mmCIF file of C-alpha atoms in Angstrom:
data_model
loop_
_atom_site.group_PDB
_atom_site.id
_atom_site.type_symbol
_atom_site.label_atom_id
_atom_site.label_comp_id
_atom_site.label_asym_id
_atom_site.label_seq_id
_atom_site.Cartn_x
_atom_site.Cartn_y
_atom_site.Cartn_z
ATOM 1 C CA MET U 1 -57.988 5.691 -33.515
ATOM 2 C CA HIS U 2 -56.123 3.549 -36.043
ATOM 3 C CA THR U 3 -54.665 0.115 -35.307
ATOM 4 C CA ALA U 4 -51.281 -1.112 -36.534
ATOM 5 C CA ILE U 5 -49.075 -4.198 -36.551
ATOM 6 C CA ILE U 6 -45.295 -4.095 -37.015
ATOM 7 C CA VAL U 7 -43.476 -6.956 -38.758
ATOM 8 C CA GLU U 8 -39.716 -6.485 -38.370
ATOM 9 C CA ASP U 9 -37.078 -9.157 -37.706
ATOM 10 C CA MET U 10 -34.545 -6.823 -36.051
ATOM 11 C CA ILE U 11 -35.615 -6.277 -32.448
ATOM 12 C CA ASP U 12 -33.816 -2.922 -32.104
ATOM 13 C CA ALA U 13 -35.433 -1.596 -35.287
ATOM 14 C CA MET U 14 -38.843 -2.839 -34.161
ATOM 15 C CA THR U 15 -38.479 -1.238 -30.726
ATOM 16 C CA LEU U 16 -37.451 2.089 -32.263
ATOM 17 C CA LEU U 17 -40.307 2.096 -34.774
ATOM 18 C CA LYS U 18 -42.833 1.194 -32.074
ATOM 19 C CA LYS U 19 -41.546 3.986 -29.841
ATOM 20 C CA ASP U 20 -41.605 6.546 -32.664
ATOM 21 C CA ILE U 21 -45.166 5.653 -33.603
ATOM 22 C CA GLU U 22 -46.406 5.764 -30.009
ATOM 23 C CA THR U 23 -44.633 9.079 -29.361
ATOM 24 C CA GLN U 24 -45.333 10.918 -32.595
ATOM 25 C CA HIS U 25 -48.673 9.367 -33.570
ATOM 26 C CA PRO U 26 -50.897 8.860 -30.513
ATOM 27 C CA ASP U 27 -53.857 8.164 -32.818
ATOM 28 C CA ILE U 28 -52.228 4.857 -33.820
ATOM 29 C CA GLU U 29 -52.424 1.852 -31.486
ATOM 30 C CA ILE U 30 -49.829 -0.906 -31.955
ATOM 31 C CA ILE U 31 -51.903 -4.022 -31.333
ATOM 32 C CA ALA U 32 -49.197 -6.602 -32.131
ATOM 33 C CA THR U 33 -45.659 -7.133 -33.391
ATOM 34 C CA ALA U 34 -43.976 -10.020 -35.202
ATOM 35 C CA GLN U 35 -40.406 -10.910 -36.152
ATOM 36 C CA SER U 36 -41.015 -13.575 -38.802
ATOM 37 C CA VAL U 37 -43.414 -14.764 -41.468
ATOM 38 C CA VAL U 38 -44.733 -17.456 -39.121
ATOM 39 C CA GLU U 39 -45.343 -14.999 -36.268
ATOM 40 C CA ALA U 40 -46.925 -12.471 -38.616
ATOM 41 C CA ALA U 41 -49.311 -15.094 -39.993
ATOM 42 C CA LYS U 42 -50.432 -15.937 -36.458
ATOM 43 C CA VAL U 43 -51.154 -12.348 -35.416
ATOM 44 C CA LEU U 44 -52.814 -11.418 -38.723
ATOM 45 C CA ARG U 45 -55.196 -14.366 -38.446
ATOM 46 C CA LYS U 46 -56.406 -12.847 -35.171
ATOM 47 C CA ASN U 47 -56.369 -9.171 -36.140
ATOM 48 C CA GLN U 48 -56.116 -7.305 -39.430
ATOM 49 C CA PRO U 49 -54.948 -3.773 -38.594
ATOM 50 C CA ASP U 50 -55.664 -0.512 -40.364
ATOM 51 C CA ILE U 51 -51.937 -0.150 -41.094
ATOM 52 C CA LEU U 52 -49.311 -2.872 -41.509
ATOM 53 C CA PHE U 53 -45.648 -1.864 -41.164
ATOM 54 C CA LEU U 54 -43.874 -4.573 -43.121
ATOM 55 C CA ASP U 55 -40.161 -5.281 -43.480
ATOM 56 C CA ILE U 56 -39.201 -6.898 -46.778
ATOM 57 C CA MET U 57 -36.429 -9.227 -45.645
ATOM 58 C CA LEU U 58 -37.345 -11.499 -42.733
ATOM 59 C CA GLY U 59 -35.432 -14.402 -41.236
ATOM 60 C CA ASP U 60 -37.778 -17.094 -42.563
ATOM 61 C CA GLY U 61 -38.895 -15.412 -45.781
ATOM 62 C CA THR U 62 -40.050 -12.036 -47.052
ATOM 63 C CA GLY U 63 -42.873 -9.601 -46.530
ATOM 64 C CA PHE U 64 -44.276 -10.767 -49.854
ATOM 65 C CA ASP U 65 -44.710 -14.265 -48.411
ATOM 66 C CA ILE U 66 -47.035 -12.768 -45.811
ATOM 67 C CA LEU U 67 -49.068 -10.991 -48.477
ATOM 68 C CA GLU U 68 -49.421 -14.254 -50.412
ATOM 69 C CA ILE U 69 -50.781 -15.949 -47.277
ATOM 70 C CA PHE U 70 -53.342 -13.131 -46.945
ATOM 71 C CA PRO U 71 -54.267 -12.187 -50.535
ATOM 72 C CA ASP U 72 -57.382 -10.324 -49.385
ATOM 73 C CA LEU U 73 -55.654 -8.326 -46.645
ATOM 74 C CA LYS U 74 -57.396 -4.958 -46.234
ATOM 75 C CA SER U 75 -54.633 -3.236 -44.256
ATOM 76 C CA LYS U 76 -52.828 -0.207 -45.675
ATOM 77 C CA ILE U 77 -49.210 -1.313 -46.128
ATOM 78 C CA ILE U 78 -46.097 0.712 -45.352
ATOM 79 C CA PHE U 79 -42.945 -1.165 -46.288
ATOM 80 C CA VAL U 80 -39.932 -0.567 -44.064
ATOM 81 C CA THR U 81 -36.638 -1.266 -45.796
ATOM 82 C CA ALA U 82 -32.914 -0.600 -45.623
ATOM 83 C CA SER U 83 -31.597 2.017 -48.026
ATOM 84 C CA ASP U 84 -31.139 0.382 -51.414
ATOM 85 C CA GLU U 85 -31.098 2.047 -54.820
ATOM 86 C CA PHE U 86 -32.996 -0.769 -56.523
ATOM 87 C CA ALA U 87 -35.572 -1.033 -53.740
ATOM 88 C CA ILE U 88 -36.300 2.696 -53.926
ATOM 89 C CA ARG U 89 -36.722 2.435 -57.695
ATOM 90 C CA ALA U 90 -39.101 -0.490 -57.245
ATOM 91 C CA PHE U 91 -41.295 1.375 -54.765
ATOM 92 C CA LYS U 92 -41.501 4.378 -57.083
ATOM 93 C CA PHE U 93 -42.548 2.262 -60.062
ATOM 94 C CA ALA U 94 -45.215 0.513 -57.993
ATOM 95 C CA ALA U 95 -46.304 3.765 -56.288
ATOM 96 C CA ILE U 96 -46.324 2.059 -52.897
ATOM 97 C CA ASP U 97 -45.420 3.855 -49.676
ATOM 98 C CA TYR U 98 -42.201 2.985 -47.916
ATOM 99 C CA VAL U 99 -39.893 4.165 -45.148
ATOM 100 C CA LEU U 100 -36.133 3.903 -45.573
ATOM 101 C CA LYS U 101 -34.003 2.900 -42.608
ATOM 102 C CA PRO U 102 -32.670 5.011 -40.976
ATOM 103 C CA TYR U 103 -35.710 7.266 -41.285
ATOM 104 C CA SER U 104 -36.579 10.669 -39.854
ATOM 105 C CA ASN U 105 -39.784 11.512 -37.999
ATOM 106 C CA ALA U 106 -40.804 13.543 -41.052
ATOM 107 C CA ASP U 107 -40.333 10.495 -43.317
ATOM 108 C CA LEU U 108 -42.439 8.336 -41.023
ATOM 109 C CA SER U 109 -45.170 10.957 -40.692
ATOM 110 C CA LEU U 110 -45.382 11.397 -44.453
ATOM 111 C CA ALA U 111 -45.678 7.654 -45.073
ATOM 112 C CA ILE U 112 -48.381 7.299 -42.417
ATOM 113 C CA SER U 113 -50.317 10.262 -43.790
ATOM 114 C CA ARG U 114 -50.233 8.823 -47.307
ATOM 115 C CA ALA U 115 -51.199 5.363 -46.108
ATOM 116 C CA LYS U 116 -54.288 6.725 -44.352
ATOM 117 C CA GLU U 117 -55.420 8.514 -47.499
ATOM 118 C CA GLN U 118 -54.606 5.989 -50.196
ATOM 119 C CA LEU U 119 -56.221 2.835 -51.453
ATOM 120 C CA GLN U 120 -54.861 -0.540 -50.485
ATOM 121 C CA PRO U 121 -52.171 -1.593 -53.004
ATOM 122 C CA ASN U 122 -53.773 -4.064 -55.393
ATOM 123 C CA LYS U 123 -52.211 -7.347 -56.447
ATOM 124 C CA GLU U 124 -50.836 -6.001 -59.731
ATOM 125 C CA ARG U 125 -48.989 -3.131 -58.033
ATOM 126 C CA LEU U 126 -47.563 -5.487 -55.426
ATOM 127 C CA GLN U 127 -46.473 -7.822 -58.228
ATOM 128 C CA ILE U 128 -44.627 -4.942 -59.927
ATOM 129 C CA LEU U 129 -42.841 -4.251 -56.646
ATOM 130 C CA LYS U 130 -42.009 -7.913 -56.006
ATOM 131 C CA GLU U 131 -40.642 -8.544 -59.502
ATOM 132 C CA THR U 132 -38.560 -5.367 -59.565
ATOM 133 C CA ILE U 133 -36.924 -6.099 -56.215
ATOM 134 C CA ALA U 134 -36.367 -9.786 -57.068
ATOM 135 C CA ALA U 135 -34.627 -8.972 -60.375
ATOM 136 C CA PRO U 136 -33.052 -5.491 -60.129
ATOM 137 C CA GLU U 137 -31.173 -6.024 -63.390
ATOM 138 C CA LYS U 138 -34.478 -6.403 -65.249
ATOM 139 C CA LYS U 139 -36.218 -3.177 -66.191
ATOM 140 C CA PRO U 140 -39.864 -2.857 -65.104
ATOM 141 C CA ASN U 141 -42.306 -2.636 -68.014
ATOM 142 C CA LYS U 142 -45.150 -1.056 -66.059
ATOM 143 C CA ILE U 143 -45.565 1.944 -63.797
ATOM 144 C CA SER U 144 -48.274 2.922 -61.290
ATOM 145 C CA LEU U 145 -49.519 6.492 -61.643
ATOM 146 C CA HIS U 146 -51.211 8.405 -58.811
ATOM 147 C CA THR U 147 -54.051 10.671 -59.914
ATOM 148 C CA LEU U 148 -56.204 12.701 -57.545
ATOM 149 C CA ASP U 149 -58.709 9.878 -57.053
ATOM 150 C CA GLN U 150 -57.146 6.620 -58.268
ATOM 151 C CA ILE U 151 -53.988 4.709 -59.110
ATOM 152 C CA ILE U 152 -53.617 3.650 -62.739
ATOM 153 C CA ILE U 153 -51.185 0.959 -63.921
ATOM 154 C CA VAL U 154 -49.701 1.768 -67.317
ATOM 155 C CA SER U 155 -47.329 -0.117 -69.616
ATOM 156 C CA LEU U 156 -44.250 1.961 -70.423
ATOM 157 C CA ASP U 157 -44.753 1.113 -74.105
ATOM 158 C CA ASP U 158 -48.136 2.858 -73.970
ATOM 159 C CA ILE U 159 -46.615 6.182 -72.903
ATOM 160 C CA ILE U 160 -45.882 8.534 -75.814
ATOM 161 C CA ARG U 161 -44.683 11.503 -73.808
ATOM 162 C CA CYS U 162 -44.960 13.326 -70.501
ATOM 163 C CA GLU U 163 -45.649 17.034 -70.234
ATOM 164 C CA SER U 164 -44.967 19.375 -67.324
ATOM 165 C CA ASP U 165 -47.906 21.287 -65.860
ATOM 166 C CA SER U 166 -46.501 23.416 -63.035
ATOM 167 C CA ASN U 167 -45.565 20.870 -60.312
ATOM 168 C CA ASN U 168 -47.642 18.148 -61.964
ATOM 169 C CA THR U 169 -47.192 15.878 -64.990
ATOM 170 C CA ILE U 170 -49.562 14.966 -67.819
ATOM 171 C CA PHE U 171 -49.020 11.521 -69.367
ATOM 172 C CA HIS U 172 -50.033 11.231 -73.037
ATOM 173 C CA LEU U 173 -50.851 7.615 -73.949
ATOM 174 C CA GLN U 174 -51.125 5.645 -77.186
ATOM 175 C CA ASP U 175 -54.910 5.332 -76.792
ATOM 176 C CA LYS U 176 -55.128 9.168 -76.596
ATOM 177 C CA ARG U 177 -55.857 9.197 -72.875
ATOM 178 C CA LYS U 178 -54.261 11.895 -70.756
ATOM 179 C CA ILE U 179 -53.417 11.079 -67.145
ATOM 180 C CA PHE U 180 -52.809 13.939 -64.703
ATOM 181 C CA VAL U 181 -50.317 12.966 -61.983
ATOM 182 C CA THR U 182 -49.414 15.054 -58.949
ATOM 183 C CA LYS U 183 -45.641 14.683 -59.251
ATOM 184 C CA THR U 184 -43.107 16.806 -61.108
ATOM 185 C CA LEU U 185 -41.725 16.037 -64.550
ATOM 186 C CA LYS U 186 -38.238 15.861 -63.006
ATOM 187 C CA TYR U 187 -39.393 12.997 -60.774
ATOM 188 C CA PHE U 188 -40.439 10.944 -63.801
ATOM 189 C CA ALA U 189 -37.457 12.035 -65.910
ATOM 190 C CA ASP U 190 -35.147 10.605 -63.240
ATOM 191 C CA LEU U 191 -37.235 7.453 -62.797
ATOM 192 C CA LEU U 192 -37.516 6.709 -66.524
ATOM 193 C CA SER U 193 -34.056 7.827 -67.644
ATOM 194 C CA SER U 194 -32.897 4.237 -68.226
ATOM 195 C CA HIS U 195 -36.116 3.190 -69.991
ATOM 196 C CA ASP U 196 -35.835 4.857 -73.420
ATOM 197 C CA PHE U 197 -37.293 8.131 -72.211
ATOM 198 C CA VAL U 198 -35.397 11.385 -72.694
ATOM 199 C CA ARG U 199 -35.957 14.921 -71.424
ATOM 200 C CA VAL U 200 -35.941 17.005 -74.610
ATOM 201 C CA HIS U 201 -37.180 20.241 -73.095
ATOM 202 C CA GLN U 202 -37.903 21.745 -69.699
ATOM 203 C CA SER U 203 -41.550 20.821 -70.242
ATOM 204 C CA HIS U 204 -41.291 17.574 -72.207
ATOM 205 C CA LEU U 205 -40.185 13.973 -71.645
ATOM 206 C CA VAL U 206 -40.463 11.727 -74.720
ATOM 207 C CA ASN U 207 -40.493 7.972 -75.362
ATOM 208 C CA LEU U 208 -37.674 7.440 -77.878
ATOM 209 C CA GLN U 209 -39.627 4.634 -79.540
ATOM 210 C CA CYS U 210 -42.381 7.120 -80.434
ATOM 211 C CA ILE U 211 -40.160 9.530 -82.394
ATOM 212 C CA SER U 212 -40.520 9.518 -86.180
ATOM 213 C CA ALA U 213 -38.195 12.420 -87.066
ATOM 214 C CA TYR U 214 -36.134 15.319 -85.779
ATOM 215 C CA ILE U 215 -36.738 18.542 -87.715
ATOM 216 C CA LYS U 216 -33.871 21.035 -87.569
ATOM 217 C CA THR U 217 -35.835 24.070 -88.783
ATOM 218 C CA ASP U 218 -38.137 26.323 -86.743
ATOM 219 C CA GLY U 219 -35.878 26.076 -83.711
ATOM 220 C CA GLY U 220 -35.739 22.273 -83.791
ATOM 221 C CA TYR U 221 -38.539 19.888 -82.854
ATOM 222 C CA LEU U 222 -39.491 16.219 -82.811
ATOM 223 C CA MET U 223 -42.217 14.711 -84.946
ATOM 224 C CA LEU U 224 -43.906 11.898 -83.051
ATOM 225 C CA LYS U 225 -45.594 8.848 -84.545
ATOM 226 C CA ASN U 226 -48.999 10.056 -83.326
ATOM 227 C CA GLY U 227 -48.635 13.255 -85.378
ATOM 228 C CA GLU U 228 -47.703 15.586 -82.533
ATOM 229 C CA ASN U 229 -44.704 17.925 -82.578
ATOM 230 C CA VAL U 230 -42.574 18.500 -79.472
ATOM 231 C CA PRO U 231 -40.010 21.319 -79.195
ATOM 232 C CA VAL U 232 -36.365 20.518 -78.410
ATOM 233 C CA SER U 233 -34.475 23.012 -76.254
ATOM 234 C CA VAL U 234 -31.251 24.541 -77.601
ATOM 235 C CA ARG U 235 -29.073 22.837 -74.995
ATOM 236 C CA LYS U 236 -30.637 19.428 -75.763
ATOM 237 C CA LYS U 237 -30.249 19.457 -79.563
ATOM 238 C CA THR U 238 -26.795 17.862 -79.758
ATOM 239 C CA GLU U 239 -27.730 15.162 -77.225
ATOM 240 C CA ILE U 240 -30.950 14.290 -79.072
ATOM 241 C CA ILE U 241 -29.209 14.062 -82.446
ATOM 242 C CA GLU U 242 -26.535 11.759 -80.966
ATOM 243 C CA ILE U 243 -29.158 9.526 -79.325
ATOM 244 C CA LEU U 244 -31.160 9.209 -82.542
ATOM 245 C CA ASP U 245 -28.011 8.487 -84.559
ATOM 246 C CA LYS U 246 -27.063 5.648 -82.182
ATOM 247 C CA MET U 247 -30.576 4.192 -82.322
ATOM 248 C CA HIS U 248 -30.535 3.877 -86.105
ATOM 249 C CA ARG U 249 -26.984 2.736 -86.794
#
């Protein structure tokens, strides 16, 4: 049996979430609920649950205020938030589980399953999330990468390229490390599209700042600053040439 606390300022949303958890997940016991930062602080001082369902925007503050009050909180956190493009982007960069309102039972089940399996988000990952949500116009400069047994925080500047490996992605870093992540290349291509990364091939995503030259012969390929060569697909050639021209005007 797992214990849980729900922190949600909208009573209807809290009631629905509580009902869904009790109905769909009988192995989870809701031991308390709270509608504000003050209430949440009171209940968390008495009990620290296995799972904390945490809304971001509360009437007297934010979910982050609660986490600052309890910096050593051991609970697995599932953020519950209204649908927002910037919020979704922030959660993906921080690799922290979330449920979007309105959610389906499948969405809730997936978030709970992941929360049970994963490590507690550390302070640096939560800081990435907090900063990205607080300033959506500012691009994050770090990303959290899920491997099979850990979560690694990487600076975007340290990523040279990403390579597809079936439904997984291999990150090639400046220090020659390779990080194997269990998400598709398309997932990261979409996430990093506005961060100087470009999909140059079905199997390759490249950091534009790491390109030293585009070679037109042998089918067309990129020479990278670390000495590697990456092929450019036929349909991407014109786009890549235009991007490189704009960068060096």
